[in-house]
PDB file of C-alpha atoms and ligand atoms in Angstrom:
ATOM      1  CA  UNK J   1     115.138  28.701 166.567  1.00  0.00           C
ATOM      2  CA  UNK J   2     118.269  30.818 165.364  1.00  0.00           C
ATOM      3  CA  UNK J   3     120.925  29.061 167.821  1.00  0.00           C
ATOM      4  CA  UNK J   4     122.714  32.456 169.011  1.00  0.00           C
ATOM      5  CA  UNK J   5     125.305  31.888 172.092  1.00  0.00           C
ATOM      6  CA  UNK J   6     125.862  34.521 174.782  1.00  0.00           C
ATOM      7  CA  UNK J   7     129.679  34.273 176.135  1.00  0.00           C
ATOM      8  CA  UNK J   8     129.465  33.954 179.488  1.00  0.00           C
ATOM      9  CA  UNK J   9     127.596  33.799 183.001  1.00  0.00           C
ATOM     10  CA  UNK J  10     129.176  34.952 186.076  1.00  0.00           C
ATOM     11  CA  UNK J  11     127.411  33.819 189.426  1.00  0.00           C
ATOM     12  CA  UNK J  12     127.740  37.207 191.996  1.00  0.00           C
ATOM     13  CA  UNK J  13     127.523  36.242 195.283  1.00  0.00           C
ATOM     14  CA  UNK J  14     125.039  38.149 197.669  1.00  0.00           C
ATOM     15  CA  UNK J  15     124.040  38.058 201.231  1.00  0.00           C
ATOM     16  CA  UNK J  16     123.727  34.516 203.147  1.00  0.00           C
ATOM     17  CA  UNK J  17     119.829  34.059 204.451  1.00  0.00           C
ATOM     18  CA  UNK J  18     119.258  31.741 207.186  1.00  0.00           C
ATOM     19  CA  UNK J  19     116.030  30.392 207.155  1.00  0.00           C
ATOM     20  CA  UNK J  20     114.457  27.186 207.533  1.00  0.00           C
ATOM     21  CA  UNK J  21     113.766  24.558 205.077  1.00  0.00           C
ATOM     22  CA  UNK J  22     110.066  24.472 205.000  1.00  0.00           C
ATOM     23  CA  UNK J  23     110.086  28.021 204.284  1.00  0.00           C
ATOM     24  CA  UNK J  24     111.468  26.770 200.633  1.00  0.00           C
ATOM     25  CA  UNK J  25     109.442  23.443 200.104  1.00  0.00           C
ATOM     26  CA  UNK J  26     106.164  22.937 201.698  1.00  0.00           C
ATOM     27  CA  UNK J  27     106.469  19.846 204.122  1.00  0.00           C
ATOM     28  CA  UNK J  28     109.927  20.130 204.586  1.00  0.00           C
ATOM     29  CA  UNK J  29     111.634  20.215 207.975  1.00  0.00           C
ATOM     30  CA  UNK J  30     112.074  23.328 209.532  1.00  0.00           C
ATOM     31  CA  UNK J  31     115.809  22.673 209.466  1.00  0.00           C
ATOM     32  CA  UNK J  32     117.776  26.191 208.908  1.00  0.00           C
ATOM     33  CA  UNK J  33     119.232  26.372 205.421  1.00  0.00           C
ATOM     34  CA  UNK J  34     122.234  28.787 204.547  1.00  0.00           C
ATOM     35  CA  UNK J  35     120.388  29.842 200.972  1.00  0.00           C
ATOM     36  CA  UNK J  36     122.463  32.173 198.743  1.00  0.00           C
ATOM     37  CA  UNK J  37     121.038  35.202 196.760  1.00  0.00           C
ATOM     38  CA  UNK J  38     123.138  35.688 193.999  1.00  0.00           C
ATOM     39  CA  UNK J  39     122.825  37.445 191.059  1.00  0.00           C
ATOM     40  CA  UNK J  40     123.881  36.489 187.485  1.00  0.00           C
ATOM     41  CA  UNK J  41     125.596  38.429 184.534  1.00  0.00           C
ATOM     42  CA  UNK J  42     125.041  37.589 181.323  1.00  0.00           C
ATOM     43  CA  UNK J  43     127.329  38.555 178.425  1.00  0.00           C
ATOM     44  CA  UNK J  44     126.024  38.577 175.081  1.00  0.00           C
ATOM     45  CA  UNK J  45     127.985  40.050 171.755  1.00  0.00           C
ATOM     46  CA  UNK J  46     125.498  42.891 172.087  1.00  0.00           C
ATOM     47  CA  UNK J  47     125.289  43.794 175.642  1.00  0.00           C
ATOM     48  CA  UNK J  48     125.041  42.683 179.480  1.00  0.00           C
ATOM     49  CA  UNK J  49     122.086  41.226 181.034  1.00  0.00           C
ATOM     50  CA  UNK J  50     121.567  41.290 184.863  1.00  0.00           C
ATOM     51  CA  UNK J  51     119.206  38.359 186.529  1.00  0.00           C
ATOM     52  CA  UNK J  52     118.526  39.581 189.928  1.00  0.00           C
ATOM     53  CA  UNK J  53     119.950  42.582 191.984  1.00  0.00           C
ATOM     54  CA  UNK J  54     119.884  40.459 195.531  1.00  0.00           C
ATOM     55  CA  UNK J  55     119.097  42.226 198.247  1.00  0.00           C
ATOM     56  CA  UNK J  56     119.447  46.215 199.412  1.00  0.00           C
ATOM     57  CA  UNK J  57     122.565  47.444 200.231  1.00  0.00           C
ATOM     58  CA  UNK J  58     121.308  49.647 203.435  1.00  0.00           C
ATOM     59  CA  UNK J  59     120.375  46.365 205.292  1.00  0.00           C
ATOM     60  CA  UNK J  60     124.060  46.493 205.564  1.00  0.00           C
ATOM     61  CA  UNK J  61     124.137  49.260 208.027  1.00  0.00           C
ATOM     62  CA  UNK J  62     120.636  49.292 209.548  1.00  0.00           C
ATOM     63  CA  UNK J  63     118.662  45.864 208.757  1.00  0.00           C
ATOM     64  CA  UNK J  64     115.671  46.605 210.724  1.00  0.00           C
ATOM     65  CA  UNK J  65     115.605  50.209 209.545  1.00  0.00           C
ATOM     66  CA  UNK J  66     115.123  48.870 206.113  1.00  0.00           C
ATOM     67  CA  UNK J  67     114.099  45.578 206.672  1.00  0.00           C
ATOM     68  CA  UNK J  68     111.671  46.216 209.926  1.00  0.00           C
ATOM     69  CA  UNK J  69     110.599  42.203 210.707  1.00  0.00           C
ATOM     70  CA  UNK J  70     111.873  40.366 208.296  1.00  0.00           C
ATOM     71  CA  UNK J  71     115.477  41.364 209.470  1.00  0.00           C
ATOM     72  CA  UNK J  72     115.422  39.336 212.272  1.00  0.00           C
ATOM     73  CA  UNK J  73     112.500  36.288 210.669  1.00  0.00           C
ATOM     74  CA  UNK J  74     115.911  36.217 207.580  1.00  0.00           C
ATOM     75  CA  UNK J  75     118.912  36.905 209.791  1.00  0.00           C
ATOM     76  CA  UNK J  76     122.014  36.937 206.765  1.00  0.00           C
ATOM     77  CA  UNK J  77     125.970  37.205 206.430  1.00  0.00           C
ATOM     78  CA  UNK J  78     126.788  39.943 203.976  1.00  0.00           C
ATOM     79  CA  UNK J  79     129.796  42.444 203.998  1.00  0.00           C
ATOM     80  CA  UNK J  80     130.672  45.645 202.346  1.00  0.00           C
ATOM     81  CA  UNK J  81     133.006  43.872 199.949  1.00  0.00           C
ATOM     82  CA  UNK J  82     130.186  41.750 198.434  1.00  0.00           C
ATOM     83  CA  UNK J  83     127.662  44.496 196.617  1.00  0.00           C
ATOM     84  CA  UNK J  84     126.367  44.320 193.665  1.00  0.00           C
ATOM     85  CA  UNK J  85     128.690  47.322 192.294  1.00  0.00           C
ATOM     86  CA  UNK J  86     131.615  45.755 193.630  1.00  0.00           C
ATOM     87  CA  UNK J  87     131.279  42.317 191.966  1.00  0.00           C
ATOM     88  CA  UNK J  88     130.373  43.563 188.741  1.00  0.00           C
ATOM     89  CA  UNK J  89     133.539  45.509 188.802  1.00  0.00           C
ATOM     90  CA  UNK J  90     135.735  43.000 189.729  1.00  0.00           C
ATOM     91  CA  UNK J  91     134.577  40.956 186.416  1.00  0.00           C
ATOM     92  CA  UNK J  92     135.996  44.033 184.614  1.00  0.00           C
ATOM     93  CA  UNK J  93     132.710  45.822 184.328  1.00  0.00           C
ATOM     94  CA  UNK J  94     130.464  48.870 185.128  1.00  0.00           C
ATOM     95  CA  UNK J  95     127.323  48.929 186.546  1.00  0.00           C
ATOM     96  CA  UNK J  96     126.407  51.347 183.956  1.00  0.00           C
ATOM     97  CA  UNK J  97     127.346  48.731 181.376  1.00  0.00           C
ATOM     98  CA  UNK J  98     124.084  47.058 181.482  1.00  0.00           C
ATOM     99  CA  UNK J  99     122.094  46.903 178.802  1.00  0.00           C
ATOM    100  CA  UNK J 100     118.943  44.952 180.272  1.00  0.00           C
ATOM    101  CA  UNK J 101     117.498  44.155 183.923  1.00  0.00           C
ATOM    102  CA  UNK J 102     115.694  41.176 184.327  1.00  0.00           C
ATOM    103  CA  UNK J 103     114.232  40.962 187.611  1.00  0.00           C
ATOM    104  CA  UNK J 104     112.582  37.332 188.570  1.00  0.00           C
ATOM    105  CA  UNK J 105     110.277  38.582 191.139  1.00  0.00           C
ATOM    106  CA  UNK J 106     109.908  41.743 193.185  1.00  0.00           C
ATOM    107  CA  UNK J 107     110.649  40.118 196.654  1.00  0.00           C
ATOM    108  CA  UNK J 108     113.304  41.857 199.123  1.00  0.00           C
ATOM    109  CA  UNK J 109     115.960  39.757 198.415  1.00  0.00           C
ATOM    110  CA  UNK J 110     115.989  39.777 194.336  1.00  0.00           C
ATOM    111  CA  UNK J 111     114.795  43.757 194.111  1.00  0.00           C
ATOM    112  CA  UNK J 112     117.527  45.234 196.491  1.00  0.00           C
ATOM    113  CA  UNK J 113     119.531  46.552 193.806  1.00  0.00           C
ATOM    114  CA  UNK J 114     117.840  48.379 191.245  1.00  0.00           C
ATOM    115  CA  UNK J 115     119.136  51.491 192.122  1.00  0.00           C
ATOM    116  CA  UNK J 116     122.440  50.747 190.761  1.00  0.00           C
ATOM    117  CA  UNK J 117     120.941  50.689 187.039  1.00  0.00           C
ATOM    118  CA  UNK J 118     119.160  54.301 185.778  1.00  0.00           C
ATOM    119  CA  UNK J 119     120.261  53.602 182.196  1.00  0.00           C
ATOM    120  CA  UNK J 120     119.366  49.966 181.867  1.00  0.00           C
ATOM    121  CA  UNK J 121     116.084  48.480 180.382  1.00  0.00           C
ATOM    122  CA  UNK J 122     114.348  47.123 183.073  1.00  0.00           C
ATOM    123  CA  UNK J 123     112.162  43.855 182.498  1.00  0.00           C
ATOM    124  CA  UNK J 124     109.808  41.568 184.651  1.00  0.00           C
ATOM    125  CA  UNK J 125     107.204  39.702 184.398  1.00  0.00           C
ATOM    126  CA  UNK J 126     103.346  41.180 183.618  1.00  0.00           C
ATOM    127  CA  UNK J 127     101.882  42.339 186.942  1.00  0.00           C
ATOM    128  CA  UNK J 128     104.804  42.251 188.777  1.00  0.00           C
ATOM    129  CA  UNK J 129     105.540  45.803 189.013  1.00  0.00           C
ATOM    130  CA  UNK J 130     102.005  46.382 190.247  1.00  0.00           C
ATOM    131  CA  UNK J 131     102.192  43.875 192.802  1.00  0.00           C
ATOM    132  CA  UNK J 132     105.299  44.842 194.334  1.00  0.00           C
ATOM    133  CA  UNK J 133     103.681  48.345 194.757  1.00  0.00           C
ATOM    134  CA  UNK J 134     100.689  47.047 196.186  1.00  0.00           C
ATOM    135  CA  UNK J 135     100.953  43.100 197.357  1.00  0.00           C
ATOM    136  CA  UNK J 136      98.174  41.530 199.081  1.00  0.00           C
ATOM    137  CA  UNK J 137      98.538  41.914 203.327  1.00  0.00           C
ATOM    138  CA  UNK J 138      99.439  38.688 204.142  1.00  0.00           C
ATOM    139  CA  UNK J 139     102.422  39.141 201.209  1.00  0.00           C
ATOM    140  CA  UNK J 140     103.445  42.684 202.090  1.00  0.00           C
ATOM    141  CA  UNK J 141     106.420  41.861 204.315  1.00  0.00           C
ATOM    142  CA  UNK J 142     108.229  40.001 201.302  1.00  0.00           C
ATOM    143  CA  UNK J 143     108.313  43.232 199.315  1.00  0.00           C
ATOM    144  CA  UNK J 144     109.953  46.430 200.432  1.00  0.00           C
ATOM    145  CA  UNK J 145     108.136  49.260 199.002  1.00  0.00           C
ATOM    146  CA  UNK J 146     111.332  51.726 199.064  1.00  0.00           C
ATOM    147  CA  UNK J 147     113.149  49.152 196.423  1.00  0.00           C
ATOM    148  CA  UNK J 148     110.977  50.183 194.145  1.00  0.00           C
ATOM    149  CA  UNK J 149     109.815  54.138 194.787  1.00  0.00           C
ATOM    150  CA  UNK J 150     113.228  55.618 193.439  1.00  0.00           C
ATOM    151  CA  UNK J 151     112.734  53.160 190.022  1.00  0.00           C
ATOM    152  CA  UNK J 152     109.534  55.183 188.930  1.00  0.00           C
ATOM    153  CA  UNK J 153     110.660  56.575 186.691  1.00  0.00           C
ATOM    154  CA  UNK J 154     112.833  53.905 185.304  1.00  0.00           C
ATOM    155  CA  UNK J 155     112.718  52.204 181.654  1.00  0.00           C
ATOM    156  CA  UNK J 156     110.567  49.175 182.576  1.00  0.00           C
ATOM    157  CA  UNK J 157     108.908  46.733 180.284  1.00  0.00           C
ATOM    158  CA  UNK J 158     106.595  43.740 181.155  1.00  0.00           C
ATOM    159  CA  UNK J 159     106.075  40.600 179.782  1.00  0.00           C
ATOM    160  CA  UNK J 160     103.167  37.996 179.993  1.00  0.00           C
ATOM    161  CA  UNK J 161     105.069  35.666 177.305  1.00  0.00           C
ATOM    162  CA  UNK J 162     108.719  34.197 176.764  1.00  0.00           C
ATOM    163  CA  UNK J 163     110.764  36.533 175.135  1.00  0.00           C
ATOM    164  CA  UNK J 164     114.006  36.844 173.465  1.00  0.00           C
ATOM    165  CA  UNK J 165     115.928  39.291 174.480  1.00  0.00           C
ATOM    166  CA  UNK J 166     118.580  39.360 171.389  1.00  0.00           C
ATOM    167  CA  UNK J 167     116.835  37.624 168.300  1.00  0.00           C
ATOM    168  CA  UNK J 168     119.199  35.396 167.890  1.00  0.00           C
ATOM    169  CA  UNK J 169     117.783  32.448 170.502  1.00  0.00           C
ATOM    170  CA  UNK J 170     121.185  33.089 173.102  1.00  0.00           C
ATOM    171  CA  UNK J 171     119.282  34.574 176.004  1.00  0.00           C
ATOM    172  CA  UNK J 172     115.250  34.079 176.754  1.00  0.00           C
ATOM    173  CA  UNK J 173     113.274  35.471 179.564  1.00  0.00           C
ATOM    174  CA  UNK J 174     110.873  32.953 180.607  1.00  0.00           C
ATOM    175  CA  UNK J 175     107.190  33.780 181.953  1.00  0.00           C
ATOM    176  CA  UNK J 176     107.196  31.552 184.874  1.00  0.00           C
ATOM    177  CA  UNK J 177     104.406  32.979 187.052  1.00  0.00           C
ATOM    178  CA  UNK J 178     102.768  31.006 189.858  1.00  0.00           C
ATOM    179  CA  UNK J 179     105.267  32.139 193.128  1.00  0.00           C
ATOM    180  CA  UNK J 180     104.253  35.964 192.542  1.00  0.00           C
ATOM    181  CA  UNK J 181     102.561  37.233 189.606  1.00  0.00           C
ATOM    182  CA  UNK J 182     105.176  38.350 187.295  1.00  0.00           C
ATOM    183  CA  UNK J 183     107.878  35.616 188.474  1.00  0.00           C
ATOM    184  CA  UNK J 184     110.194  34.889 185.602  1.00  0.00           C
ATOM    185  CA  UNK J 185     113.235  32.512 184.591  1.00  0.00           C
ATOM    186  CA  UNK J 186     115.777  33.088 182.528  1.00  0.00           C
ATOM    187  CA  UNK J 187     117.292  30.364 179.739  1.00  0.00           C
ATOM    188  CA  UNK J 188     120.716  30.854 178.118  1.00  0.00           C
ATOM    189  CA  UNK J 189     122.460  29.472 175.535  1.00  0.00           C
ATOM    190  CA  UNK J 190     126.092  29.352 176.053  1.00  0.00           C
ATOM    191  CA  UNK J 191     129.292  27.780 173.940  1.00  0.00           C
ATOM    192  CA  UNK J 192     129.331  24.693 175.769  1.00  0.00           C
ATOM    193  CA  UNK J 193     125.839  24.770 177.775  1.00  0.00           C
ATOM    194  CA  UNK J 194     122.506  25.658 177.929  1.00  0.00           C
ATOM    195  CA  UNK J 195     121.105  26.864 181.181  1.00  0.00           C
ATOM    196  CA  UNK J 196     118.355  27.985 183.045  1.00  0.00           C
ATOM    197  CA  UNK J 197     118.134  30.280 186.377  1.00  0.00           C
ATOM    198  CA  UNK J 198     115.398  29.727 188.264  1.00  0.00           C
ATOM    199  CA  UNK J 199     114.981  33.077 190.328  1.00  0.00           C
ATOM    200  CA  UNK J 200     112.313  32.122 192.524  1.00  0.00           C
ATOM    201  CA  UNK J 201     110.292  29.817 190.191  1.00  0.00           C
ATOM    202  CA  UNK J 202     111.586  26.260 192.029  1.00  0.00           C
ATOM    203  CA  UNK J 203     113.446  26.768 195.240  1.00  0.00           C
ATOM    204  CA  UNK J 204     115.411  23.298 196.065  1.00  0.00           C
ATOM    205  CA  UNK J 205     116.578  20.321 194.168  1.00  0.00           C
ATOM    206  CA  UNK J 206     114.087  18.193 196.023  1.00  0.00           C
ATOM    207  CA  UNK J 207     111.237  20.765 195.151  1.00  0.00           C
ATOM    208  CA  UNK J 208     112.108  20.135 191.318  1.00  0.00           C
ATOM    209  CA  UNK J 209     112.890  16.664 191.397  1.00  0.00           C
ATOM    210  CA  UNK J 210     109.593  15.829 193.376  1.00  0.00           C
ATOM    211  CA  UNK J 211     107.374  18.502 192.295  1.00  0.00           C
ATOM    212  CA  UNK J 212     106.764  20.365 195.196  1.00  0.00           C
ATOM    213  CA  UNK J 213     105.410  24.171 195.809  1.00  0.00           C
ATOM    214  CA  UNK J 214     106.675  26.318 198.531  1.00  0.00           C
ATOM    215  CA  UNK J 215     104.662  28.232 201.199  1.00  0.00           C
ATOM    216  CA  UNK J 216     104.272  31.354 199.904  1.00  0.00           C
ATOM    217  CA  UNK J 217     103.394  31.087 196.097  1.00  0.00           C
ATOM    218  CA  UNK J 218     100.334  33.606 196.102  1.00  0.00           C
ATOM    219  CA  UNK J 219      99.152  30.697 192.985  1.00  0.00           C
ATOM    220  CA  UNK J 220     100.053  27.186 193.389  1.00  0.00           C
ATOM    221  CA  UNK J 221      98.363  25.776 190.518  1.00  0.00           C
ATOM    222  CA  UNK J 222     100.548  28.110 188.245  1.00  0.00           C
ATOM    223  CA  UNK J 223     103.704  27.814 190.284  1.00  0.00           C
ATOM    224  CA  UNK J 224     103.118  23.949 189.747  1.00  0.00           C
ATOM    225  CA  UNK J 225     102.651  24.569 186.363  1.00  0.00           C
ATOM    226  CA  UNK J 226     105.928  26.714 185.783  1.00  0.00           C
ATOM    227  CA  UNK J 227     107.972  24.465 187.935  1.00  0.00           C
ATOM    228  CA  UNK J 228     106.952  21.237 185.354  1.00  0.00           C
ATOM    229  CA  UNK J 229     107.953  23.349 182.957  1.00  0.00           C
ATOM    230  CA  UNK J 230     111.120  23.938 184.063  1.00  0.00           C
ATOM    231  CA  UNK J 231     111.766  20.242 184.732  1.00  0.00           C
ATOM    232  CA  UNK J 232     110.853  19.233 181.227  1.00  0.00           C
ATOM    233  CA  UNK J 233     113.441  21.833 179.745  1.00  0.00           C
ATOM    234  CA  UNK J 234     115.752  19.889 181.996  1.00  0.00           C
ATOM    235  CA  UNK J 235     114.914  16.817 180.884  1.00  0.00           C
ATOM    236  CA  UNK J 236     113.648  16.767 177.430  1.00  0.00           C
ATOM    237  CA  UNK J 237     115.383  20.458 176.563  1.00  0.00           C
ATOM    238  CA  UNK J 238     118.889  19.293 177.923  1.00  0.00           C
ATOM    239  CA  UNK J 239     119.527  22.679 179.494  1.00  0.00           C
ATOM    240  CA  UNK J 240     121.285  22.804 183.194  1.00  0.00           C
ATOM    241  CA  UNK J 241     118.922  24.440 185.803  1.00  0.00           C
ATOM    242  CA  UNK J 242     120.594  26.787 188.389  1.00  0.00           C
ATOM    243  CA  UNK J 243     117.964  27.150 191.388  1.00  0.00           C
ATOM    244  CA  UNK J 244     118.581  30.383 192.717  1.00  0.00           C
ATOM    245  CA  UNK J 245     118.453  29.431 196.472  1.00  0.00           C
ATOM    246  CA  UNK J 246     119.728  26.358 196.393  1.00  0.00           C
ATOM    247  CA  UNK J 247     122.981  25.910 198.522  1.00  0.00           C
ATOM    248  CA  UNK J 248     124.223  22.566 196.790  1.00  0.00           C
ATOM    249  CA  UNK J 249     124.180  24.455 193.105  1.00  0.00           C
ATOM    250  CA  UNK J 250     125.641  27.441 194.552  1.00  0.00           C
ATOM    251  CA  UNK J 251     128.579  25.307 195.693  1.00  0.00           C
ATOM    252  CA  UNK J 252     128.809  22.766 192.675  1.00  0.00           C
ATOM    253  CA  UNK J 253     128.322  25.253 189.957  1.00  0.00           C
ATOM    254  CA  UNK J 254     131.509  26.962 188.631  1.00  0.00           C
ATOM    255  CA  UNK J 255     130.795  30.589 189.203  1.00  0.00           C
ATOM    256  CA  UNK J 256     131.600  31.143 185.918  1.00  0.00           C
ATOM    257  CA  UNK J 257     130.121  29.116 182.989  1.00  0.00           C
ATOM    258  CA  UNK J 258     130.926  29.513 179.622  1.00  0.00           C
TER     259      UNK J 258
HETATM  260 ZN1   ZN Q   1     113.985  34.663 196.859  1.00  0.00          ZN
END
């Protein structure tokens, strides 16, 4: 593989959810876990790559408006000063700087901020987008249909395989499916690390380390399947895996890795 490096990863903080533990990892305690939603911005010599857009801006103002239920099942600490926008500015960028959208799954708090991107490329995994229109009932609450409406008619591409985005081996979608359809990872190659976001494809440490599947995965056996997967790029890849909800990488992880 051509052994291209992207620059640099900034972590962007997003809203706070409170929910419990065995929500994340089936069997776990029902313990209430402060699990972060960030999102992470990728800079490569030829453009910016978003992973994740976190959750909607509007639940800001009227959660249950936009939220209905699952405002008060995920209660979460968020302020005005912590968009999406806001952060990528304060890292001296745009929003319309980005080149490419990677979303890792089409659930409320990952899909929130599409809006913010007409120009990009948008990219998820294959049947994502379909799914997030139309998820099965007992799934529906986890997607909010009016993240997606206004990104119609949007640039979006789907993958069923790995991918790299650049050529050059420095940033790879992965096709992790299993927790939704579509769900994806992402694996980049950095100056002095290699290392892989999760989105939604393992949820704890203890879910990696002992091979555990969460709740909701609408396929285990694939989510089991991805999440091995993962692990062995850990172990036998030597790349650094970033758990999106994890609380214990969100603190121990510099927020940003070059
Ligand atoms: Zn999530």
């Amino acid at each position: 593989m051509a052994e291209g490096r992207a620059r640099k990863i900034w972590a962007l903080a997003g809203a706070t959810i409170h929910i419990p533990r065995s929500l994340l990892m089936l069997g776990a305690e029902p313990t209430i876990v402060d699990a972060p939603t960030p999102s992470f911005l990728i800079e490569h010599p030829k453009g910016l790559v978003l992973f994740d857009t976190g959750c909607n801006p509007k639940i800001l103002d009227d959660p249950v408006g936009y939220w209905g239920p699952m405002a008060a099942a995920m209660p979460f600490d968020w302020s005005k000063n912590e968009t999406l926008d806001k952060q990528i500015e304060r890292v001296g960028y745009k929003t319309s700087d980005i080149k490419y959208v990677v979303l890792s799954h089409g659930h409320l708090d990952h899909a929130g901020g599409l809006t913010y991107f007409p120009q990009a490329t948008f990219i998820a995994g294959a049947g994502e987008l379909r799914y997030s229109y139309w998820p099965d009932p007992d799934r529906r609450w986890a997607f909010i249909l009016e993240d997606f409406v206004p990104t119609r008619g949007y640039k979006w591409t789907e993958f069923g395989h790995d991918q790299d985005l650049f050529g050059d081996g420095a940033v790879t979608f992965l096709y992790t499916p299993g927790h939704t359809p579509g769900e994806c990872s992402i694996l980049v190659n950095l100056p002095n690390r290699r290392v892989l976001i999760t989105g939604d494809a393992v949820h704890t440490r203890a879910s990696l380390d002992n091979e555990v599947s969460m709740p909701l995965s609408v396929n285990h056996g694939q989510a089991m399947a991805s999440l091995k997967r993962i692990k062995a790029i850990r172990d036998i890849g030597g790349a650094q895996i970033w758990i999106t909800h994890d609380p214990d990488d969100w603190k121990e992880y510099p927020h940003q890795l070059d």
